[in-house]
């Protein structure tokens, strides 16, 4: 590996986890965000730029060994905001990598790209059985992210790994997250695997911890080299005591996207 990994959205929740964890796995980090990253770490490079500024992004990508693209809006919002930050931003991240000669891009996709997909009657849900089925404008932006990644892999030969992240939080706080949690340590492990896998080409993989209650298949992520070391089940007793045992007939537990598939996320709640 030569050159730092350019991490966009570095001041955000996942960016902060990666800024701590990637250097421990031997990666130099070049952090980019629209705001200055708090508490800069020794040896880390810092850039303040907007991910939708293609010229600035291309400059930022020069000399990097890979781009990890996290920047954007991390939940539902208006179409104007989502399409600009998330779709234009992903285009700029990929195009900047291409222009700067960076061969690998890891994209922070989301389970919401296939949010309306239902829990299988038995067994685990493979990515191949979860085609684009967005649950929100946010989910549409993640479908577009995966489509742009596919284009740049096929047309320009970039290695592009799309991580369909579940719930990347410090700890699970809902009963749905007993299935969908991606722990901080596993977030680092998954991105590290996506950066190291030899010539992955284009991949789409679920990003969850090895949760006892998970129903998303991890074999595609494990084929990249990912090994989870966490399980949300240690939080189950407290969460079930507070919220009750999950009703698997409830859309929140029956569909990949959980609460994003409910009426709370209808468009009229997200008008400009
Ligand atoms: C996501 O993609 C969001 O970024 C995060 O805030 C959570 O809502 C997560 O999905 C989830 O599904 O729990």
Coordinates of C-alpha atoms and ligand atoms in Angstrom, one line a residue:
X1 CA 0.0 0.0 0.0
X2 CA 1.4 3.3 -1.0
X3 CA -0.1 6.7 -0.2
X4 CA -2.7 7.5 2.4
X5 CA -6.3 6.5 2.3
X6 CA -8.5 9.6 1.5
X7 CA -11.5 9.4 3.9
X8 CA -14.4 11.7 2.9
X9 CA -16.9 12.7 5.6
X10 CA -14.0 12.1 8.1
X11 CA -15.6 14.3 10.8
X12 CA -18.7 12.2 10.9
X13 CA -19.7 9.2 13.0
X14 CA -18.1 6.5 10.9
X15 CA -15.3 8.8 9.8
X16 CA -14.3 9.3 13.4
X17 CA -14.2 5.5 14.0
X18 CA -12.0 5.0 10.9
X19 CA -9.6 7.8 11.8
X20 CA -8.9 5.9 15.0
X21 CA -9.0 2.4 13.6
X22 CA -7.3 2.5 10.2
X23 CA -3.9 3.7 11.4
X24 CA -3.9 0.8 13.9
X25 CA -4.1 -1.5 10.9
X26 CA -1.3 0.2 9.1
X27 CA -3.1 2.8 6.9
X28 CA -2.1 6.4 6.8
X29 CA -5.2 8.6 6.7
X30 CA -5.9 11.8 4.7
X31 CA -9.1 13.2 6.3
X32 CA -11.5 15.3 4.2
X33 CA -14.6 17.0 5.4
X34 CA -16.6 20.2 4.8
X35 CA -15.8 21.1 8.5
X36 CA -12.4 20.8 10.2
X37 CA -12.0 17.4 11.8
X38 CA -12.0 17.7 15.6
X39 CA -8.9 16.5 17.6
X40 CA -6.6 15.8 14.6
X41 CA -4.4 12.8 15.2
X42 CA -0.6 12.6 14.8
X43 CA 0.4 11.7 11.3
X44 CA -3.0 12.4 9.8
X45 CA -3.4 14.7 6.9
X46 CA -6.4 17.1 6.9
X47 CA -8.3 18.8 4.2
X48 CA -11.4 21.0 4.4
X49 CA -13.4 20.7 1.1
X50 CA -16.8 20.1 -0.1
X51 CA -17.2 16.6 -1.7
X52 CA -19.3 18.1 -4.5
X53 CA -16.3 20.3 -5.6
X54 CA -14.8 18.1 -8.2
X55 CA -11.6 20.1 -8.7
X56 CA -10.9 20.1 -4.9
X57 CA -11.7 16.4 -4.7
X58 CA -9.4 15.6 -7.5
X59 CA -6.6 17.5 -5.8
X60 CA -7.4 15.7 -2.6
X61 CA -7.2 12.3 -4.2
X62 CA -3.8 12.8 -5.8
X63 CA -1.3 10.4 -4.4
X64 CA -3.9 8.5 -2.4
X65 CA -3.9 4.7 -2.4
X66 CA -7.6 4.5 -2.1
X67 CA -10.7 6.6 -1.4
X68 CA -13.2 5.7 1.4
X69 CA -16.3 7.7 0.6
X70 CA -18.5 8.4 3.6
X71 CA -19.5 12.0 3.0
X72 CA -23.1 12.8 2.5
X73 CA -26.4 13.0 4.3
X74 CA -26.8 9.9 6.5
X75 CA -30.6 9.7 6.7
X76 CA -33.7 10.8 5.0
X77 CA -34.0 14.4 3.8
X78 CA -35.4 16.4 1.0
X79 CA -34.8 15.3 -2.6
X80 CA -32.8 18.5 -3.3
X81 CA -30.5 17.9 -0.4
X82 CA -30.1 14.2 -0.9
X83 CA -29.5 14.4 -4.7
X84 CA -26.9 17.1 -4.3
X85 CA -24.9 15.8 -1.3
X86 CA -25.2 12.1 -1.9
X87 CA -25.6 11.5 -5.7
X88 CA -23.5 14.5 -6.9
X89 CA -21.0 13.8 -4.1
X90 CA -20.6 10.1 -5.0
X91 CA -20.1 11.1 -8.7
X92 CA -17.3 13.5 -7.6
X93 CA -15.6 11.0 -5.4
X94 CA -15.5 8.4 -8.2
X95 CA -14.6 10.8 -10.9
X96 CA -11.9 12.4 -8.7
X97 CA -10.4 8.9 -8.1
X98 CA -10.4 8.2 -11.8
X99 CA -8.8 11.6 -12.7
X100 CA -6.2 11.2 -9.9
X101 CA -5.3 7.6 -10.9
X102 CA -6.6 6.1 -7.6
X103 CA -7.4 2.4 -8.3
X104 CA -9.8 1.6 -5.4
X105 CA -12.9 3.2 -3.9
X106 CA -14.8 1.9 -0.9
X107 CA -18.4 3.4 -0.9
X108 CA -20.6 3.7 2.2
X109 CA -23.8 2.3 0.8
X110 CA -26.6 1.4 3.1
X111 CA -29.2 -1.3 3.8
X112 CA -31.8 1.3 2.6
X113 CA -30.7 0.7 -1.0
X114 CA -32.8 -2.4 -0.7
X115 CA -35.0 -1.4 2.3
X116 CA -38.3 -2.9 1.0
X117 CA -36.8 -6.3 0.6
X118 CA -38.4 -8.8 3.0
X119 CA -36.9 -11.2 5.5
X120 CA -36.6 -14.6 3.8
X121 CA -38.9 -17.4 5.1
X122 CA -35.8 -19.2 6.1
X123 CA -32.0 -18.8 5.9
X124 CA -30.0 -15.6 5.4
X125 CA -30.5 -12.9 2.8
X126 CA -27.8 -12.7 0.3
X127 CA -26.9 -9.5 -1.5
X128 CA -27.8 -11.2 -4.8
X129 CA -31.4 -11.7 -3.5
X130 CA -31.6 -8.0 -2.4
X131 CA -31.7 -6.0 -5.7
X132 CA -32.2 -2.2 -5.6
X133 CA -35.5 -1.6 -3.7
X134 CA -35.0 1.7 -2.0
X135 CA -37.1 2.8 0.9
X136 CA -36.5 6.6 0.8
X137 CA -34.9 9.3 -1.2
X138 CA -31.8 8.4 0.9
X139 CA -32.1 4.8 -0.3
X140 CA -32.4 6.0 -3.9
X141 CA -29.1 7.9 -3.4
X142 CA -27.5 4.6 -2.2
X143 CA -28.9 2.8 -5.3
X144 CA -27.3 5.5 -7.4
X145 CA -24.1 5.2 -5.4
X146 CA -23.9 1.4 -6.2
X147 CA -24.8 2.1 -9.9
X148 CA -22.1 4.7 -10.2
X149 CA -19.6 2.4 -8.6
X150 CA -20.6 -0.3 -11.1
X151 CA -20.1 2.1 -14.0
X152 CA -16.6 3.2 -12.8
X153 CA -15.6 -0.5 -12.3
X154 CA -16.8 -1.7 -15.7
X155 CA -15.8 1.4 -17.7
X156 CA -12.6 2.4 -16.1
X157 CA -11.4 -0.7 -14.3
X158 CA -11.6 0.7 -10.7
X159 CA -12.0 -1.7 -7.8
X160 CA -15.2 -0.5 -6.1
X161 CA -16.5 -2.1 -2.9
X162 CA -20.0 -1.0 -1.8
X163 CA -20.7 -1.6 1.9
X164 CA -24.4 -1.9 2.6
X165 CA -24.0 -0.8 6.1
X166 CA -26.6 -1.8 8.7
X167 CA -26.6 0.3 11.9
X168 CA -23.1 1.6 12.6
X169 CA -23.4 3.0 16.1
X170 CA -21.4 2.7 19.3
X171 CA -23.9 0.2 20.6
X172 CA -27.4 -1.1 19.5
X173 CA -30.2 1.1 20.9
X174 CA -33.3 -0.6 19.4
X175 CA -34.5 -4.2 19.0
X176 CA -34.1 -3.9 15.2
X177 CA -30.4 -3.1 15.8
X178 CA -30.0 -6.5 17.6
X179 CA -30.0 -7.8 14.0
X180 CA -28.5 -4.8 12.0
X181 CA -25.8 -3.5 14.3
X182 CA -22.3 -2.9 12.9
X183 CA -19.9 -2.3 15.8
X184 CA -17.1 0.2 15.7
X185 CA -14.5 -2.5 15.7
X186 CA -16.3 -4.3 12.9
X187 CA -16.6 -1.1 10.9
X188 CA -12.8 -0.8 10.9
X189 CA -12.4 -4.6 10.1
X190 CA -14.9 -4.3 7.2
X191 CA -13.3 -1.2 5.6
X192 CA -9.8 -2.7 6.1
X193 CA -10.9 -5.9 4.3
X194 CA -12.4 -3.8 1.5
X195 CA -9.1 -1.9 1.2
X196 CA -6.9 -5.1 1.2
X197 CA -8.9 -7.7 -0.8
X198 CA -6.8 -8.5 -3.9
X199 CA -8.5 -7.1 -7.1
X200 CA -12.1 -7.3 -5.9
X201 CA -13.5 -5.6 -9.0
X202 CA -17.1 -4.5 -8.2
X203 CA -18.7 -5.9 -5.0
X204 CA -21.7 -5.1 -2.9
X205 CA -21.6 -6.6 0.6
X206 CA -23.7 -6.3 3.8
X207 CA -22.0 -4.5 6.6
X208 CA -23.2 -6.0 9.9
X209 CA -21.6 -7.6 12.9
X210 CA -22.0 -11.3 13.5
X211 CA -25.1 -10.7 15.5
X212 CA -27.0 -13.8 16.8
X213 CA -30.2 -12.3 15.4
X214 CA -28.8 -11.1 12.0
X215 CA -30.6 -12.3 8.9
X216 CA -28.2 -10.7 6.3
X217 CA -25.7 -13.2 4.9
X218 CA -22.0 -12.4 5.6
X219 CA -20.3 -14.8 3.2
X220 CA -19.7 -12.1 0.6
X221 CA -18.1 -9.8 3.1
X222 CA -16.1 -12.7 4.5
X223 CA -14.9 -13.5 1.0
X224 CA -13.3 -10.1 1.0
X225 CA -11.5 -11.0 4.3
X226 CA -13.9 -9.5 6.8
X227 CA -14.1 -11.3 10.2
X228 CA -16.6 -9.9 12.7
X229 CA -15.6 -10.0 16.4
X230 CA -18.8 -8.5 17.8
X231 CA -22.4 -9.6 18.5
X232 CA -25.3 -7.3 19.6
X233 CA -26.8 -10.1 21.6
X234 CA -25.1 -8.9 24.8
X235 CA -27.5 -5.9 24.7
X236 CA -30.6 -8.1 24.0
X237 CA -31.8 -8.5 27.6
X238 CA -31.9 -4.8 28.3
X239 CA -33.4 -3.8 24.9
X240 CA -36.1 -6.6 25.0
X241 CA -37.0 -5.6 28.6
X242 CA -37.4 -2.0 27.6
X243 CA -39.1 -2.5 24.2
X244 CA -40.5 -6.1 24.1
X245 CA -39.5 -9.0 22.0
X246 CA -39.5 -8.0 18.3
X247 CA -42.6 -9.0 16.4
X248 CA -41.2 -10.4 13.1
X249 CA -44.5 -9.6 11.3
X250 CA -43.9 -5.9 12.0
X251 CA -42.4 -4.1 8.9
X252 CA -39.7 -2.7 11.2
X253 CA -38.4 -6.3 11.7
X254 CA -39.7 -7.9 8.5
X255 CA -38.1 -5.5 6.0
X256 CA -34.4 -4.7 5.5
X257 CA -34.9 -1.0 5.9
X258 CA -36.9 -1.3 9.1
X259 CA -38.5 2.0 10.3
X260 CA -37.5 3.7 7.0
X261 CA -40.3 1.7 5.3
X262 CA -43.0 3.2 7.6
X263 CA -45.3 6.2 7.0
X264 CA -43.0 8.4 9.1
X265 CA -40.6 8.5 6.1
X266 CA -43.3 9.5 3.5
X267 CA -42.2 12.4 1.3
X268 CA -44.5 15.0 2.8
X269 CA -42.4 14.8 6.0
X270 CA -39.4 15.8 3.9
X271 CA -40.4 18.7 1.8
X272 CA -38.0 21.6 1.1
Ligands
LIG1 C1 -28.4 4.2 7.7 O1 -28.0 4.1 6.5 C2 -28.2 5.5 8.4 O2 -27.1 6.2 8.0 C3 -28.2 5.3 9.9 O3 -28.4 6.6 10.5 C4 -29.3 4.3 10.4 O4 -30.5 4.8 10.1 C5 -29.0 3.0 9.6 O5 -29.1 3.2 8.2 C6 -30.0 1.9 10.0 O6 -30.7 1.4 9.1 O7 -30.1 1.6 11.2

